[in-house]
mmCIF file with all atom_site columns, C-alpha atoms in Angstrom:
data_model
loop_
_atom_site.group_PDB
_atom_site.id
_atom_site.type_symbol
_atom_site.label_atom_id
_atom_site.label_alt_id
_atom_site.label_comp_id
_atom_site.label_asym_id
_atom_site.label_entity_id
_atom_site.label_seq_id
_atom_site.pdbx_PDB_ins_code
_atom_site.Cartn_x
_atom_site.Cartn_y
_atom_site.Cartn_z
_atom_site.occupancy
_atom_site.B_iso_or_equiv
_atom_site.pdbx_formal_charge
_atom_site.auth_seq_id
_atom_site.auth_comp_id
_atom_site.auth_asym_id
_atom_site.auth_atom_id
_atom_site.pdbx_PDB_model_num
ATOM 1   C CA . UNK A 1 1   ? 5.271   106.647 -17.773 1.00 59.00 ? 6   UNK A CA 1
ATOM 2   C CA . UNK A 1 2   ? 1.291   107.782 -18.026 1.00 68.00 ? 7   UNK A CA 1
ATOM 3   C CA . UNK A 1 3   ? -1.160  105.788 -19.675 1.00 63.00 ? 8   UNK A CA 1
ATOM 4   C CA . UNK A 1 4   ? -4.678  106.493 -20.723 1.00 73.00 ? 9   UNK A CA 1
ATOM 5   C CA . UNK A 1 5   ? -7.093  104.124 -19.472 1.00 71.00 ? 10  UNK A CA 1
ATOM 6   C CA . UNK A 1 6   ? -7.486  102.202 -22.871 1.00 71.00 ? 11  UNK A CA 1
ATOM 7   C CA . UNK A 1 7   ? -3.894  102.098 -23.019 1.00 71.00 ? 12  UNK A CA 1
ATOM 8   C CA . UNK A 1 8   ? -3.772  100.636 -19.297 1.00 66.00 ? 13  UNK A CA 1
ATOM 9   C CA . UNK A 1 9   ? -6.782  98.118  -19.763 1.00 66.00 ? 14  UNK A CA 1
ATOM 10  C CA . UNK A 1 10  ? -4.917  96.730  -22.969 1.00 66.00 ? 15  UNK A CA 1
ATOM 11  C CA . UNK A 1 11  ? -1.991  96.301  -20.473 1.00 68.00 ? 16  UNK A CA 1
ATOM 12  C CA . UNK A 1 12  ? -3.898  95.063  -17.960 1.00 65.00 ? 17  UNK A CA 1
ATOM 13  C CA . UNK A 1 13  ? -5.432  92.333  -20.349 1.00 62.00 ? 18  UNK A CA 1
ATOM 14  C CA . UNK A 1 14  ? -2.474  91.436  -21.860 1.00 68.00 ? 19  UNK A CA 1
ATOM 15  C CA . UNK A 1 15  ? -1.033  90.933  -18.399 1.00 64.00 ? 20  UNK A CA 1
ATOM 16  C CA . UNK A 1 16  ? -3.754  89.048  -17.354 1.00 65.00 ? 21  UNK A CA 1
ATOM 17  C CA . UNK A 1 17  ? -3.476  86.995  -21.136 1.00 66.00 ? 22  UNK A CA 1
ATOM 18  C CA . UNK A 1 18  ? 0.032   86.621  -20.088 1.00 72.00 ? 23  UNK A CA 1
ATOM 19  C CA . UNK A 1 19  ? -1.310  85.301  -16.350 1.00 71.00 ? 24  UNK A CA 1
ATOM 20  C CA . UNK A 1 20  ? -3.739  82.797  -18.196 1.00 70.00 ? 25  UNK A CA 1
ATOM 21  C CA . UNK A 1 21  ? -1.375  81.762  -20.668 1.00 74.00 ? 26  UNK A CA 1
ATOM 22  C CA . UNK A 1 22  ? 1.273   81.427  -17.559 1.00 81.00 ? 27  UNK A CA 1
ATOM 23  C CA . UNK A 1 23  ? -1.740  79.358  -15.657 1.00 79.00 ? 28  UNK A CA 1
ATOM 24  C CA . UNK A 1 24  ? -2.867  77.475  -18.802 1.00 78.00 ? 29  UNK A CA 1
ATOM 25  C CA . UNK A 1 25  ? 0.989   76.117  -18.761 1.00 82.00 ? 30  UNK A CA 1
ATOM 26  C CA . UNK A 1 26  ? 0.858   75.500  -15.858 1.00 88.00 ? 31  UNK A CA 1
ATOM 27  C CA . UNK A 1 27  ? -1.838  73.464  -15.788 1.00 87.00 ? 32  UNK A CA 1
ATOM 28  C CA . UNK A 1 28  ? -0.961  71.755  -18.724 1.00 86.00 ? 33  UNK A CA 1
ATOM 29  C CA . UNK A 1 29  ? 2.235   70.468  -17.027 1.00 91.00 ? 34  UNK A CA 1
ATOM 30  C CA . UNK A 1 30  ? 0.520   69.663  -13.873 1.00 92.00 ? 35  UNK A CA 1
ATOM 31  C CA . UNK A 1 31  ? -1.942  67.303  -16.026 1.00 90.00 ? 36  UNK A CA 1
ATOM 32  C CA . UNK A 1 32  ? 1.148   65.975  -18.335 1.00 92.00 ? 37  UNK A CA 1
ATOM 33  C CA . UNK A 1 33  ? 2.843   65.289  -14.151 1.00 93.00 ? 38  UNK A CA 1
ATOM 34  C CA . UNK A 1 34  ? -0.757  63.430  -13.103 1.00 91.00 ? 39  UNK A CA 1
ATOM 35  C CA . UNK A 1 35  ? -0.862  61.576  -16.221 1.00 93.00 ? 40  UNK A CA 1
ATOM 36  C CA . UNK A 1 36  ? 2.964   60.665  -16.192 1.00 94.00 ? 41  UNK A CA 1
ATOM 37  C CA . UNK A 1 37  ? 1.716   59.871  -12.022 1.00 94.00 ? 42  UNK A CA 1
ATOM 38  C CA . UNK A 1 38  ? -0.808  57.823  -13.354 1.00 93.00 ? 43  UNK A CA 1
ATOM 39  C CA . UNK A 1 39  ? 1.237   55.743  -16.357 1.00 95.00 ? 44  UNK A CA 1
ATOM 40  C CA . UNK A 1 40  ? 4.284   54.987  -13.530 1.00 94.00 ? 45  UNK A CA 1
ATOM 41  C CA . UNK A 1 41  ? 0.835   54.130  -11.366 1.00 94.00 ? 46  UNK A CA 1
ATOM 42  C CA . UNK A 1 42  ? -0.850  52.031  -13.841 1.00 94.00 ? 47  UNK A CA 1
ATOM 43  C CA . UNK A 1 43  ? 2.643   50.246  -14.450 1.00 95.00 ? 48  UNK A CA 1
ATOM 44  C CA . UNK A 1 44  ? 3.161   49.888  -11.269 1.00 94.00 ? 49  UNK A CA 1
ATOM 45  C CA . UNK A 1 45  ? -0.312  48.517  -11.019 1.00 95.00 ? 50  UNK A CA 1
ATOM 46  C CA . UNK A 1 46  ? 0.678   46.231  -13.993 1.00 95.00 ? 51  UNK A CA 1
ATOM 47  C CA . UNK A 1 47  ? 3.938   45.202  -12.037 1.00 95.00 ? 52  UNK A CA 1
ATOM 48  C CA . UNK A 1 48  ? 2.472   44.189  -8.898  1.00 95.00 ? 53  UNK A CA 1
ATOM 49  C CA . UNK A 1 49  ? -0.567  41.736  -11.169 1.00 96.00 ? 54  UNK A CA 1
ATOM 50  C CA . UNK A 1 50  ? 2.776   40.027  -12.779 1.00 96.00 ? 55  UNK A CA 1
ATOM 51  C CA . UNK A 1 51  ? 4.714   39.447  -9.074  1.00 96.00 ? 56  UNK A CA 1
ATOM 52  C CA . UNK A 1 52  ? 0.823   38.037  -8.037  1.00 96.00 ? 57  UNK A CA 1
ATOM 53  C CA . UNK A 1 53  ? 0.632   36.001  -11.070 1.00 96.00 ? 58  UNK A CA 1
ATOM 54  C CA . UNK A 1 54  ? 4.389   34.790  -10.809 1.00 96.00 ? 59  UNK A CA 1
ATOM 55  C CA . UNK A 1 55  ? 4.095   33.614  -7.044  1.00 96.00 ? 60  UNK A CA 1
ATOM 56  C CA . UNK A 1 56  ? 0.580   31.743  -8.154  1.00 96.00 ? 61  UNK A CA 1
ATOM 57  C CA . UNK A 1 57  ? 2.586   30.252  -9.936  1.00 96.00 ? 62  UNK A CA 1
ATOM 58  C CA . UNK A 1 58  ? 4.825   29.576  -7.556  1.00 97.00 ? 63  UNK A CA 1
ATOM 59  C CA . UNK A 1 59  ? 2.624   28.361  -5.719  1.00 97.00 ? 64  UNK A CA 1
ATOM 60  C CA . UNK A 1 60  ? 1.248   25.696  -8.614  1.00 96.00 ? 65  UNK A CA 1
ATOM 61  C CA . UNK A 1 61  ? 4.156   24.512  -8.677  1.00 97.00 ? 66  UNK A CA 1
ATOM 62  C CA . UNK A 1 62  ? 4.791   24.282  -5.335  1.00 97.00 ? 67  UNK A CA 1
ATOM 63  C CA . UNK A 1 63  ? 1.452   22.532  -4.386  1.00 97.00 ? 68  UNK A CA 1
ATOM 64  C CA . UNK A 1 64  ? 1.694   20.010  -7.924  1.00 97.00 ? 69  UNK A CA 1
ATOM 65  C CA . UNK A 1 65  ? 5.727   19.060  -6.491  1.00 97.00 ? 70  UNK A CA 1
ATOM 66  C CA . UNK A 1 66  ? 3.775   18.306  -3.017  1.00 97.00 ? 71  UNK A CA 1
ATOM 67  C CA . UNK A 1 67  ? 1.460   16.402  -5.203  1.00 97.00 ? 72  UNK A CA 1
ATOM 68  C CA . UNK A 1 68  ? 3.609   14.117  -6.657  1.00 97.00 ? 73  UNK A CA 1
ATOM 69  C CA . UNK A 1 69  ? 5.659   14.159  -3.314  1.00 97.00 ? 74  UNK A CA 1
ATOM 70  C CA . UNK A 1 70  ? 2.661   12.749  -1.654  1.00 97.00 ? 75  UNK A CA 1
ATOM 71  C CA . UNK A 1 71  ? 1.810   10.678  -5.006  1.00 97.00 ? 76  UNK A CA 1
ATOM 72  C CA . UNK A 1 72  ? 5.551   9.157   -4.337  1.00 97.00 ? 77  UNK A CA 1
ATOM 73  C CA . UNK A 1 73  ? 5.135   8.492   -0.741  1.00 97.00 ? 78  UNK A CA 1
ATOM 74  C CA . UNK A 1 74  ? 1.806   6.717   -1.298  1.00 97.00 ? 79  UNK A CA 1
ATOM 75  C CA . UNK A 1 75  ? 3.371   4.449   -4.183  1.00 97.00 ? 80  UNK A CA 1
ATOM 76  C CA . UNK A 1 76  ? 6.443   3.864   -2.126  1.00 97.00 ? 81  UNK A CA 1
ATOM 77  C CA . UNK A 1 77  ? 3.614   2.878   0.492   1.00 97.00 ? 82  UNK A CA 1
ATOM 78  C CA . UNK A 1 78  ? 1.745   0.699   -1.256  1.00 97.00 ? 83  UNK A CA 1
ATOM 79  C CA . UNK A 1 79  ? 4.670   -1.212  -2.919  1.00 97.00 ? 84  UNK A CA 1
ATOM 80  C CA . UNK A 1 80  ? 5.633   -1.800  0.619   1.00 97.00 ? 85  UNK A CA 1
ATOM 81  C CA . UNK A 1 81  ? 2.399   -2.918  1.354   1.00 97.00 ? 86  UNK A CA 1
ATOM 82  C CA . UNK A 1 82  ? 2.446   -5.212  -1.185  1.00 97.00 ? 87  UNK A CA 1
ATOM 83  C CA . UNK A 1 83  ? 5.941   -6.811  -0.184  1.00 97.00 ? 88  UNK A CA 1
ATOM 84  C CA . UNK A 1 84  ? 4.788   -6.987  3.056   1.00 97.00 ? 89  UNK A CA 1
ATOM 85  C CA . UNK A 1 85  ? 1.023   -9.046  2.199   1.00 97.00 ? 90  UNK A CA 1
ATOM 86  C CA . UNK A 1 86  ? 3.711   -11.058 -0.839  1.00 97.00 ? 91  UNK A CA 1
ATOM 87  C CA . UNK A 1 87  ? 6.235   -12.011 2.299   1.00 97.00 ? 92  UNK A CA 1
ATOM 88  C CA . UNK A 1 88  ? 2.806   -13.132 4.419   1.00 97.00 ? 93  UNK A CA 1
ATOM 89  C CA . UNK A 1 89  ? 1.887   -15.045 1.498   1.00 97.00 ? 94  UNK A CA 1
ATOM 90  C CA . UNK A 1 90  ? 4.926   -17.222 1.071   1.00 97.00 ? 95  UNK A CA 1
ATOM 91  C CA . UNK A 1 91  ? 4.662   -17.783 5.116   1.00 97.00 ? 96  UNK A CA 1
ATOM 92  C CA . UNK A 1 92  ? 1.724   -18.890 5.067   1.00 97.00 ? 97  UNK A CA 1
ATOM 93  C CA . UNK A 1 93  ? 1.906   -21.177 1.934   1.00 97.00 ? 98  UNK A CA 1
ATOM 94  C CA . UNK A 1 94  ? 4.942   -21.961 3.783   1.00 97.00 ? 99  UNK A CA 1
ATOM 95  C CA . UNK A 1 95  ? 3.215   -23.016 6.813   1.00 97.00 ? 100 UNK A CA 1
ATOM 96  C CA . UNK A 1 96  ? 0.560   -25.295 4.699   1.00 97.00 ? 101 UNK A CA 1
ATOM 97  C CA . UNK A 1 97  ? 3.724   -27.265 3.234   1.00 97.00 ? 102 UNK A CA 1
ATOM 98  C CA . UNK A 1 98  ? 4.447   -27.735 7.299   1.00 97.00 ? 103 UNK A CA 1
ATOM 99  C CA . UNK A 1 99  ? 1.278   -28.766 8.100   1.00 97.00 ? 104 UNK A CA 1
ATOM 100 C CA . UNK A 1 100 ? 0.896   -31.057 4.363   1.00 97.00 ? 105 UNK A CA 1
ATOM 101 C CA . UNK A 1 101 ? 4.242   -32.637 5.486   1.00 96.00 ? 106 UNK A CA 1
ATOM 102 C CA . UNK A 1 102 ? 3.157   -33.038 9.349   1.00 97.00 ? 107 UNK A CA 1
ATOM 103 C CA . UNK A 1 103 ? -0.010  -34.804 7.943   1.00 97.00 ? 108 UNK A CA 1
ATOM 104 C CA . UNK A 1 104 ? 1.555   -36.868 5.570   1.00 97.00 ? 109 UNK A CA 1
ATOM 105 C CA . UNK A 1 105 ? 4.226   -38.079 8.466   1.00 96.00 ? 110 UNK A CA 1
ATOM 106 C CA . UNK A 1 106 ? 1.479   -38.788 10.778  1.00 96.00 ? 111 UNK A CA 1
ATOM 107 C CA . UNK A 1 107 ? -0.730  -40.729 7.934   1.00 96.00 ? 112 UNK A CA 1
ATOM 108 C CA . UNK A 1 108 ? 3.390   -42.865 7.273   1.00 96.00 ? 113 UNK A CA 1
ATOM 109 C CA . UNK A 1 109 ? 3.325   -43.165 11.285  1.00 96.00 ? 114 UNK A CA 1
ATOM 110 C CA . UNK A 1 110 ? -0.315  -44.475 11.722  1.00 96.00 ? 115 UNK A CA 1
ATOM 111 C CA . UNK A 1 111 ? 0.281   -46.651 8.636   1.00 96.00 ? 116 UNK A CA 1
ATOM 112 C CA . UNK A 1 112 ? 3.893   -48.226 10.163  1.00 96.00 ? 117 UNK A CA 1
ATOM 113 C CA . UNK A 1 113 ? 1.985   -48.303 13.767  1.00 97.00 ? 118 UNK A CA 1
ATOM 114 C CA . UNK A 1 114 ? -1.412  -50.740 12.071  1.00 96.00 ? 119 UNK A CA 1
ATOM 115 C CA . UNK A 1 115 ? 1.234   -52.185 10.145  1.00 96.00 ? 120 UNK A CA 1
ATOM 116 C CA . UNK A 1 116 ? 3.426   -53.420 13.313  1.00 96.00 ? 121 UNK A CA 1
ATOM 117 C CA . UNK A 1 117 ? 0.323   -54.328 15.317  1.00 96.00 ? 122 UNK A CA 1
ATOM 118 C CA . UNK A 1 118 ? -0.783  -56.451 12.818  1.00 94.00 ? 123 UNK A CA 1
ATOM 119 C CA . UNK A 1 119 ? 3.365   -58.268 12.886  1.00 94.00 ? 124 UNK A CA 1
ATOM 120 C CA . UNK A 1 120 ? 2.192   -57.939 16.345  1.00 96.00 ? 125 UNK A CA 1
ATOM 121 C CA . UNK A 1 121 ? -1.011  -59.807 16.374  1.00 93.00 ? 126 UNK A CA 1
ATOM 122 C CA . UNK A 1 122 ? -0.163  -61.867 13.688  1.00 92.00 ? 127 UNK A CA 1
ATOM 123 C CA . UNK A 1 123 ? 3.433   -63.175 16.279  1.00 93.00 ? 128 UNK A CA 1
ATOM 124 C CA . UNK A 1 124 ? 1.213   -63.673 18.746  1.00 92.00 ? 129 UNK A CA 1
ATOM 125 C CA . UNK A 1 125 ? -0.964  -65.894 17.177  1.00 87.00 ? 130 UNK A CA 1
ATOM 126 C CA . UNK A 1 126 ? 1.463   -67.873 15.866  1.00 87.00 ? 131 UNK A CA 1
ATOM 127 C CA . UNK A 1 127 ? 2.939   -67.920 19.467  1.00 90.00 ? 132 UNK A CA 1
ATOM 128 C CA . UNK A 1 128 ? -0.761  -69.598 20.687  1.00 85.00 ? 133 UNK A CA 1
ATOM 129 C CA . UNK A 1 129 ? -0.935  -71.295 17.225  1.00 82.00 ? 134 UNK A CA 1
ATOM 130 C CA . UNK A 1 130 ? 2.553   -72.836 18.464  1.00 85.00 ? 135 UNK A CA 1
ATOM 131 C CA . UNK A 1 131 ? 1.768   -73.280 21.867  1.00 87.00 ? 136 UNK A CA 1
ATOM 132 C CA . UNK A 1 132 ? -0.989  -75.018 21.134  1.00 82.00 ? 137 UNK A CA 1
ATOM 133 C CA . UNK A 1 133 ? 1.120   -77.478 18.300  1.00 80.00 ? 138 UNK A CA 1
ATOM 134 C CA . UNK A 1 134 ? 3.133   -78.134 20.866  1.00 86.00 ? 139 UNK A CA 1
ATOM 135 C CA . UNK A 1 135 ? 0.695   -78.941 23.217  1.00 85.00 ? 140 UNK A CA 1
ATOM 136 C CA . UNK A 1 136 ? -1.076  -80.901 21.164  1.00 82.00 ? 141 UNK A CA 1
ATOM 137 C CA . UNK A 1 137 ? 2.299   -83.201 20.543  1.00 83.00 ? 142 UNK A CA 1
ATOM 138 C CA . UNK A 1 138 ? 2.960   -83.323 23.534  1.00 86.00 ? 143 UNK A CA 1
ATOM 139 C CA . UNK A 1 139 ? -0.254  -85.303 23.760  1.00 84.00 ? 144 UNK A CA 1
ATOM 140 C CA . UNK A 1 140 ? 0.812   -87.430 20.791  1.00 82.00 ? 145 UNK A CA 1
ATOM 141 C CA . UNK A 1 141 ? -1.393  -85.723 17.783  1.00 80.00 ? 146 UNK A CA 1
ATOM 142 C CA . UNK A 1 142 ? -0.558  -85.831 14.101  1.00 79.00 ? 147 UNK A CA 1
ATOM 143 C CA . UNK A 1 143 ? 0.195   -82.844 11.964  1.00 77.00 ? 148 UNK A CA 1
ATOM 144 C CA . UNK A 1 144 ? -3.297  -83.682 9.866   1.00 76.00 ? 149 UNK A CA 1
ATOM 145 C CA . UNK A 1 145 ? -5.370  -84.867 13.147  1.00 75.00 ? 150 UNK A CA 1
ATOM 146 C CA . UNK A 1 146 ? -3.981  -81.359 14.554  1.00 70.00 ? 151 UNK A CA 1
ATOM 147 C CA . UNK A 1 147 ? -4.703  -78.993 12.171  1.00 72.00 ? 152 UNK A CA 1
ATOM 148 C CA . UNK A 1 148 ? -7.905  -80.338 11.327  1.00 70.00 ? 153 UNK A CA 1
ATOM 149 C CA . UNK A 1 149 ? -9.088  -80.463 15.354  1.00 69.00 ? 154 UNK A CA 1
ATOM 150 C CA . UNK A 1 150 ? -7.869  -76.630 15.530  1.00 67.00 ? 155 UNK A CA 1
ATOM 151 C CA . UNK A 1 151 ? -9.715  -75.220 12.126  1.00 65.00 ? 156 UNK A CA 1
ATOM 152 C CA . UNK A 1 152 ? -12.518 -77.278 14.273  1.00 60.00 ? 157 UNK A CA 1
ATOM 153 C CA . UNK A 1 153 ? -11.852 -75.435 17.638  1.00 56.00 ? 158 UNK A CA 1
ATOM 154 C CA . UNK A 1 154 ? -11.051 -72.070 16.222  1.00 55.00 ? 159 UNK A CA 1
ATOM 155 C CA . UNK A 1 155 ? -13.830 -71.918 13.976  1.00 56.00 ? 160 UNK A CA 1
ATOM 156 C CA . UNK A 1 156 ? -16.599 -72.726 17.103  1.00 54.00 ? 161 UNK A CA 1
ATOM 157 C CA . UNK A 1 157 ? -14.656 -70.904 19.745  1.00 52.00 ? 162 UNK A CA 1
ATOM 158 C CA . UNK A 1 158 ? -14.584 -67.409 20.469  1.00 51.00 ? 163 UNK A CA 1
ATOM 159 C CA . UNK A 1 159 ? -11.341 -65.322 20.149  1.00 54.00 ? 164 UNK A CA 1
ATOM 160 C CA . UNK A 1 160 ? -8.855  -66.077 22.816  1.00 53.00 ? 165 UNK A CA 1
ATOM 161 C CA . UNK A 1 161 ? -10.071 -69.680 24.305  1.00 45.00 ? 166 UNK A CA 1
#
């Protein structure tokens, strides 16, 4: 087939038009694919962000749980310390009571010793008086005379004579 120049040019432009259409179609397809890939990458980014947020929430929950555990441990330690302090206070109170009991027992013992010393002193005094009366009786003194003499003698003389 032989074409004239104008036919040939028309065919050429038609062919080029189809080629351009084909290229435009391909470009459109590529743009569509690029847009689809961009959407997919956006979705992937979104999923990555969601995963990151989920991880942050998980970490925050773990942190909160750890803090609660620490608070529980601190409360337990405080309770233990309070219990020890109460026990120590009870021990100190018991020791104070024991000291008070010892102090009271010592005071009673001192009072008893004083009382016994007074009794011993009185008994010695009575013994001395008895011996003096025996001596006076041996000399032939009467009771009233002896009492008068003994009273005067005791009041004027220092003790022990």
